Amino acid sequence: MTERDYSGPDSRRVQQMFAGIAHRYDFLNHFLSLSVDRRWRNAAARKVRDLAGPTPPTCLDLCSGTGDLAIALQQHLQTQIIASDFCHPMLTRARGKFGRSAIRVVEADALDLPFPNTSFDAVTMAFGLRNLEDPYRGLCEINRVLKPHGAAVILEFSKPVLPVFDQIFDFYFRAILPCLGGVISGDSTAYQYLPDSVRRFPDQEHVLELLRRAEFAETGYKNLSGGIAALHWGFAHKSPPNSGGE
Ligand SMILES: C[S@@+](CC[C@H](N)C(=O)[O-])C[C@H]1O[C@@H](n2cnc3c(N)ncnc32)[C@H](O)[C@@H]1O
């Protein structure tokens, strides 16, 4: 599977699926990953700080779900954060967690954002790109709403690169995780979707190529936990591409 022939899942199906598991999403994330997911989000927040500095004026967290990356960003940076997602029940949980913090919530489709061009200094997305119906269009939208030289940081599951480890991970992801996730959430489809979508999703190099095609500059990536996840990043081009595609 290359980035050129990859097409993502149907948006409405994804929206309904996350609505159905929102009440168990956080618990299952931490339980099934043995809380490694927290370390990955902290790594993403630190990467934003490295690329955009400790005080970028504005930061947008897309596909924010229940808001854990937005909270990590708030802990690592002094910035005004907007958390955005198109799934109302996920955002309801995020709102509950944000409490009185200054994080703003905007319900919106990441493929058609309600923000003007060049609005943000940094845009993040954790475990969202794989869920977008059209990941290339999603990256173009990110580029569009970033200020010139604003930073994009994308955290996503990827392809393990260590021998043997990749087989152990594959066994856990295919055989154990769907059973546990299905029983605890009461939705076996959603936790079968997770390994299926990760398997279908392009590898590190192809995501990098997708970023470049969406006209990001100074792109790069770093494997996390031996490539189970990866952080990708890039800077917005001076003249953002049309978000409508090539
Ligand atoms: C796996 S969750 C990730 C949530 C959160 N970022 C995290 O780190 O836990 C994926 C999220 O992407 C959202 N999503 C998928 N497609 C979207 C779209 N087109 N627009 C906005 N949100 C979308 C889903 O609603 C879901 O909340």
Short mmCIF file of C-alpha atoms and ligand atoms in Angstrom, two decimals:
data_model
loop_
_atom_site.label_atom_id
_atom_site.label_comp_id
_atom_site.label_asym_id
_atom_site.label_seq_id
_atom_site.Cartn_x
_atom_site.Cartn_y
_atom_site.Cartn_z
CA MET A 1 0.00 0.00 0.00
CA THR A 2 1.46 3.37 -1.01
CA GLU A 3 0.28 6.83 -0.06
CA ARG A 4 -0.95 7.24 -3.63
CA ASP A 5 -3.44 4.36 -3.59
CA TYR A 6 -4.47 4.64 0.06
CA SER A 7 -7.98 5.88 0.69
CA GLY A 8 -9.31 6.29 4.19
CA PRO A 9 -12.50 5.04 5.83
CA ASP A 10 -15.92 6.56 5.28
CA SER A 11 -16.26 9.72 7.43
CA ARG A 12 -19.81 9.03 8.65
CA ARG A 13 -18.87 5.51 9.68
CA VAL A 14 -15.87 6.84 11.64
CA GLN A 15 -17.99 9.51 13.31
CA GLN A 16 -20.61 6.96 14.40
CA MET A 17 -17.99 4.50 15.57
CA PHE A 18 -16.27 7.01 17.86
CA ALA A 19 -19.65 8.20 19.15
CA GLY A 20 -20.35 4.60 20.16
CA ILE A 21 -17.10 4.08 22.09
CA ALA A 22 -16.57 7.60 23.51
CA HIS A 23 -17.58 6.50 27.03
CA ARG A 24 -14.80 3.85 27.17
CA TYR A 25 -12.26 5.48 24.84
CA ASP A 26 -9.86 6.90 27.45
CA PHE A 27 -9.86 3.86 29.69
CA LEU A 28 -9.23 1.53 26.75
CA ASN A 29 -6.49 3.73 25.29
CA HIS A 30 -4.49 3.65 28.49
CA PHE A 31 -5.32 0.04 29.34
CA LEU A 32 -4.59 -1.47 25.92
CA SER A 33 -1.36 0.52 25.46
CA LEU A 34 -0.21 0.07 29.09
CA SER A 35 -0.29 3.90 29.21
CA VAL A 36 2.42 4.21 26.55
CA ASP A 37 -0.04 6.41 24.63
CA ARG A 38 0.52 9.13 27.26
CA ARG A 39 4.27 9.09 26.53
CA TRP A 40 3.59 9.38 22.80
CA ARG A 41 1.33 12.41 23.25
CA ASN A 42 3.93 14.06 25.52
CA ALA A 43 6.53 13.41 22.80
CA ALA A 44 4.23 15.12 20.29
CA ALA A 45 3.78 18.14 22.58
CA ARG A 46 7.55 18.40 23.10
CA LYS A 47 8.05 18.25 19.33
CA VAL A 48 5.67 21.19 18.90
CA ARG A 49 7.72 23.09 21.52
CA ASP A 50 10.95 22.24 19.63
CA LEU A 51 9.55 23.36 16.28
CA ALA A 52 7.35 26.32 17.24
CA GLY A 53 9.01 27.46 20.48
CA PRO A 54 7.53 27.40 24.00
CA THR A 55 5.05 30.23 23.38
CA PRO A 56 3.42 29.86 19.94
CA PRO A 57 0.43 32.23 20.14
CA THR A 58 -2.11 29.79 18.71
CA CYS A 59 -2.26 26.02 18.44
CA LEU A 60 -4.99 23.86 16.88
CA ASP A 61 -5.38 20.20 17.87
CA LEU A 62 -7.35 18.40 15.17
CA CYS A 63 -9.19 15.08 15.58
CA SER A 64 -8.78 15.96 19.23
CA GLY A 65 -11.29 13.36 20.43
CA THR A 66 -11.37 13.33 24.22
CA GLY A 67 -8.65 15.99 24.29
CA ASP A 68 -5.58 14.23 25.71
CA LEU A 69 -3.14 15.81 23.26
CA ALA A 70 -4.68 19.26 23.82
CA ILE A 71 -4.09 18.75 27.57
CA ALA A 72 -0.48 17.64 26.95
CA LEU A 73 0.04 20.73 24.78
CA GLN A 74 -1.25 22.91 27.58
CA GLN A 75 1.20 21.30 29.99
CA HIS A 76 4.21 21.78 27.69
CA LEU A 77 3.48 25.16 26.09
CA GLN A 78 2.15 28.58 26.82
CA THR A 79 -0.32 28.95 24.01
CA GLN A 80 -3.97 29.43 23.19
CA ILE A 81 -5.29 25.97 22.23
CA ILE A 82 -8.32 25.04 20.17
CA ALA A 83 -9.39 21.39 20.29
CA SER A 84 -11.45 20.34 17.28
CA ASP A 85 -13.23 17.13 16.25
CA PHE A 86 -16.39 16.20 14.36
CA CYS A 87 -17.66 13.68 16.92
CA HIS A 88 -19.88 15.36 19.50
CA PRO A 89 -19.72 12.64 22.22
CA MET A 90 -15.89 12.61 22.07
CA LEU A 91 -15.83 16.41 22.47
CA THR A 92 -18.32 16.24 25.34
CA ARG A 93 -15.81 14.12 27.23
CA ALA A 94 -13.01 16.48 26.26
CA ARG A 95 -14.98 19.45 27.62
CA GLY A 96 -15.43 17.60 30.92
CA LYS A 97 -11.67 17.04 31.16
CA PHE A 98 -10.75 20.60 30.17
CA GLY A 99 -12.85 21.97 33.05
CA ARG A 100 -12.04 25.63 33.55
CA SER A 101 -8.87 25.57 31.45
CA ALA A 102 -8.64 28.00 28.56
CA ILE A 103 -8.79 25.28 25.88
CA ARG A 104 -11.54 26.15 23.40
CA VAL A 105 -13.59 23.46 21.67
CA VAL A 106 -14.75 23.70 18.05
CA GLU A 107 -16.86 20.94 16.50
CA ALA A 108 -15.71 20.70 12.88
CA ASP A 109 -14.72 18.39 10.04
CA ALA A 110 -10.93 18.30 9.63
CA LEU A 111 -11.44 18.07 5.86
CA ASP A 112 -13.34 21.36 5.74
CA LEU A 113 -12.17 23.54 8.60
CA PRO A 114 -14.10 26.69 9.57
CA PHE A 115 -10.89 28.73 10.03
CA PRO A 116 -9.43 31.33 7.67
CA ASN A 117 -6.10 30.76 5.91
CA THR A 118 -2.96 31.31 7.99
CA SER A 119 -4.68 31.26 11.41
CA PHE A 120 -2.39 29.06 13.54
CA ASP A 121 1.24 28.82 14.58
CA ALA A 122 1.03 25.07 15.15
CA VAL A 123 -1.42 22.31 14.24
CA THR A 124 -1.36 18.83 15.78
CA MET A 125 -3.21 15.60 15.09
CA ALA A 126 -2.91 12.42 17.15
CA PHE A 127 -4.27 9.16 15.73
CA GLY A 128 -6.48 11.14 13.37
CA LEU A 129 -4.76 10.98 9.97
CA ARG A 130 -5.46 7.24 9.56
CA ASN A 131 -9.13 7.93 10.29
CA LEU A 132 -9.59 10.64 7.68
CA GLU A 133 -11.50 9.73 4.56
CA ASP A 134 -8.90 11.64 2.52
CA PRO A 135 -5.61 12.07 4.46
CA TYR A 136 -4.00 14.13 1.67
CA ARG A 137 -6.85 16.62 1.76
CA GLY A 138 -6.58 16.70 5.55
CA LEU A 139 -2.89 17.64 5.30
CA CYS A 140 -3.70 20.34 2.73
CA GLU A 141 -6.29 21.77 5.16
CA ILE A 142 -3.65 21.82 7.90
CA ASN A 143 -1.25 23.61 5.55
CA ARG A 144 -3.97 26.11 4.63
CA VAL A 145 -4.79 27.11 8.21
CA LEU A 146 -1.14 27.31 9.31
CA LYS A 147 0.70 30.61 9.24
CA PRO A 148 3.74 30.69 6.93
CA HIS A 149 6.38 28.52 8.59
CA GLY A 150 3.84 27.26 11.14
CA ALA A 151 4.52 23.72 12.33
CA ALA A 152 2.44 20.58 11.81
CA VAL A 153 3.02 17.60 14.11
CA ILE A 154 1.24 14.34 13.35
CA LEU A 155 1.22 11.35 15.72
CA GLU A 156 -0.03 8.10 14.24
CA PHE A 157 0.37 4.34 14.49
CA SER A 158 3.01 3.14 12.08
CA LYS A 159 5.06 0.10 11.09
CA PRO A 160 7.33 -1.50 13.73
CA VAL A 161 10.90 -1.62 12.48
CA LEU A 162 12.55 -4.00 14.97
CA PRO A 163 12.77 -7.68 13.97
CA VAL A 164 10.83 -10.13 16.22
CA PHE A 165 9.29 -7.17 18.04
CA ASP A 166 7.15 -6.51 14.97
CA GLN A 167 5.80 -10.09 15.14
CA ILE A 168 5.00 -9.84 18.86
CA PHE A 169 3.28 -6.52 18.27
CA ASP A 170 1.40 -7.93 15.30
CA PHE A 171 0.13 -10.86 17.39
CA TYR A 172 -1.00 -8.54 20.21
CA PHE A 173 -2.64 -6.11 17.80
CA ARG A 174 -4.43 -8.74 15.70
CA ALA A 175 -5.36 -11.38 18.27
CA ILE A 176 -5.50 -9.88 21.76
CA LEU A 177 -6.41 -6.21 21.39
CA PRO A 178 -9.64 -6.74 19.36
CA CYS A 179 -10.92 -9.27 21.95
CA LEU A 180 -10.13 -7.13 24.99
CA GLY A 181 -11.34 -3.93 23.34
CA GLY A 182 -14.52 -5.59 22.12
CA VAL A 183 -15.42 -7.04 25.52
CA ILE A 184 -14.68 -3.86 27.50
CA SER A 185 -16.25 -1.37 25.07
CA GLY A 186 -19.11 -3.64 24.01
CA ASP A 187 -18.23 -2.80 20.39
CA SER A 188 -16.19 -5.53 18.72
CA THR A 189 -16.36 -3.77 15.33
CA ALA A 190 -14.53 -0.68 16.60
CA TYR A 191 -11.67 -2.68 18.07
CA GLN A 192 -11.38 -4.81 14.96
CA TYR A 193 -11.30 -1.60 12.93
CA LEU A 194 -8.23 -0.42 14.89
CA PRO A 195 -5.77 -3.16 13.79
CA ASP A 196 -7.34 -3.30 10.33
CA SER A 197 -6.90 0.44 9.78
CA VAL A 198 -3.34 0.41 11.16
CA ARG A 199 -2.42 -2.45 8.83
CA ARG A 200 -3.86 -0.64 5.81
CA PHE A 201 -2.26 2.71 6.64
CA PRO A 202 0.93 3.67 4.72
CA ASP A 203 4.32 3.32 6.43
CA GLN A 204 6.60 6.09 7.75
CA GLU A 205 8.23 6.93 4.39
CA HIS A 206 4.91 7.09 2.57
CA VAL A 207 3.39 9.42 5.16
CA LEU A 208 6.48 11.60 4.75
CA GLU A 209 5.88 11.62 0.99
CA LEU A 210 2.23 12.58 1.59
CA LEU A 211 3.36 15.55 3.71
CA ARG A 212 5.70 16.70 0.95
CA ARG A 213 2.97 16.34 -1.65
CA ALA A 214 0.76 18.54 0.55
CA GLU A 215 3.59 21.12 0.22
CA PHE A 216 5.10 20.91 3.68
CA ALA A 217 8.76 21.84 3.92
CA GLU A 218 11.57 20.59 6.20
CA THR A 219 9.61 17.41 6.83
CA GLY A 220 10.81 14.58 9.01
CA TYR A 221 9.74 11.74 11.26
CA LYS A 222 10.79 9.88 14.36
CA ASN A 223 9.79 6.36 15.34
CA LEU A 224 8.31 5.91 18.80
CA SER A 225 8.46 2.57 20.64
CA GLY A 226 10.29 0.88 17.78
CA GLY A 227 7.93 2.22 15.13
CA ILE A 228 4.63 1.14 16.73
CA ALA A 229 3.88 4.83 16.41
CA ALA A 230 5.64 7.66 14.59
CA LEU A 231 5.79 11.41 14.86
CA HIS A 232 5.80 13.22 11.51
CA TRP A 233 6.30 16.93 11.13
CA GLY A 234 6.69 19.70 8.58
CA PHE A 235 6.47 23.45 8.17
CA ALA A 236 3.78 25.21 6.18
CA HIS A 237 4.82 26.39 2.78
CA LYS A 238 4.79 30.16 2.16
CA SER A 239 1.97 29.89 -0.35
CA PRO A 240 -0.46 27.27 0.99
CA PRO A 241 -1.85 24.92 -1.67
CA ASN A 242 -5.52 24.94 -2.56
CA SER A 243 -7.24 22.60 -0.09
CA GLY A 244 -9.35 21.17 -2.88
CA GLY A 245 -6.56 18.81 -4.01
CA GLU A 246 -3.95 18.68 -6.76
C1 LIG B 1 -8.42 7.63 17.42
S1 LIG B 1 -9.28 9.10 17.82
C2 LIG B 1 -7.96 10.13 18.37
C3 LIG B 1 -8.41 11.09 19.43
C4 LIG B 1 -7.29 11.87 20.12
N1 LIG B 1 -6.56 12.72 19.20
C5 LIG B 1 -6.33 10.98 20.85
O1 LIG B 1 -5.12 11.17 20.75
O2 LIG B 1 -6.79 10.09 21.58
C6 LIG B 1 -9.64 9.75 16.22
C7 LIG B 1 -10.53 10.96 16.26
O3 LIG B 1 -10.57 11.51 14.95
C8 LIG B 1 -11.84 12.06 14.75
N2 LIG B 1 -12.05 12.25 13.30
C9 LIG B 1 -11.96 11.34 12.32
N3 LIG B 1 -12.23 11.91 11.13
C10 LIG B 1 -12.47 13.21 11.37
C11 LIG B 1 -12.81 14.33 10.55
N4 LIG B 1 -12.95 14.21 9.22
N5 LIG B 1 -12.97 15.53 11.12
C12 LIG B 1 -12.83 15.68 12.48
N6 LIG B 1 -12.55 14.67 13.32
C13 LIG B 1 -12.36 13.44 12.78
C14 LIG B 1 -12.78 11.06 15.40
O4 LIG B 1 -14.03 11.62 15.67
C15 LIG B 1 -11.98 10.68 16.65
O5 LIG B 1 -12.35 11.47 17.75
#
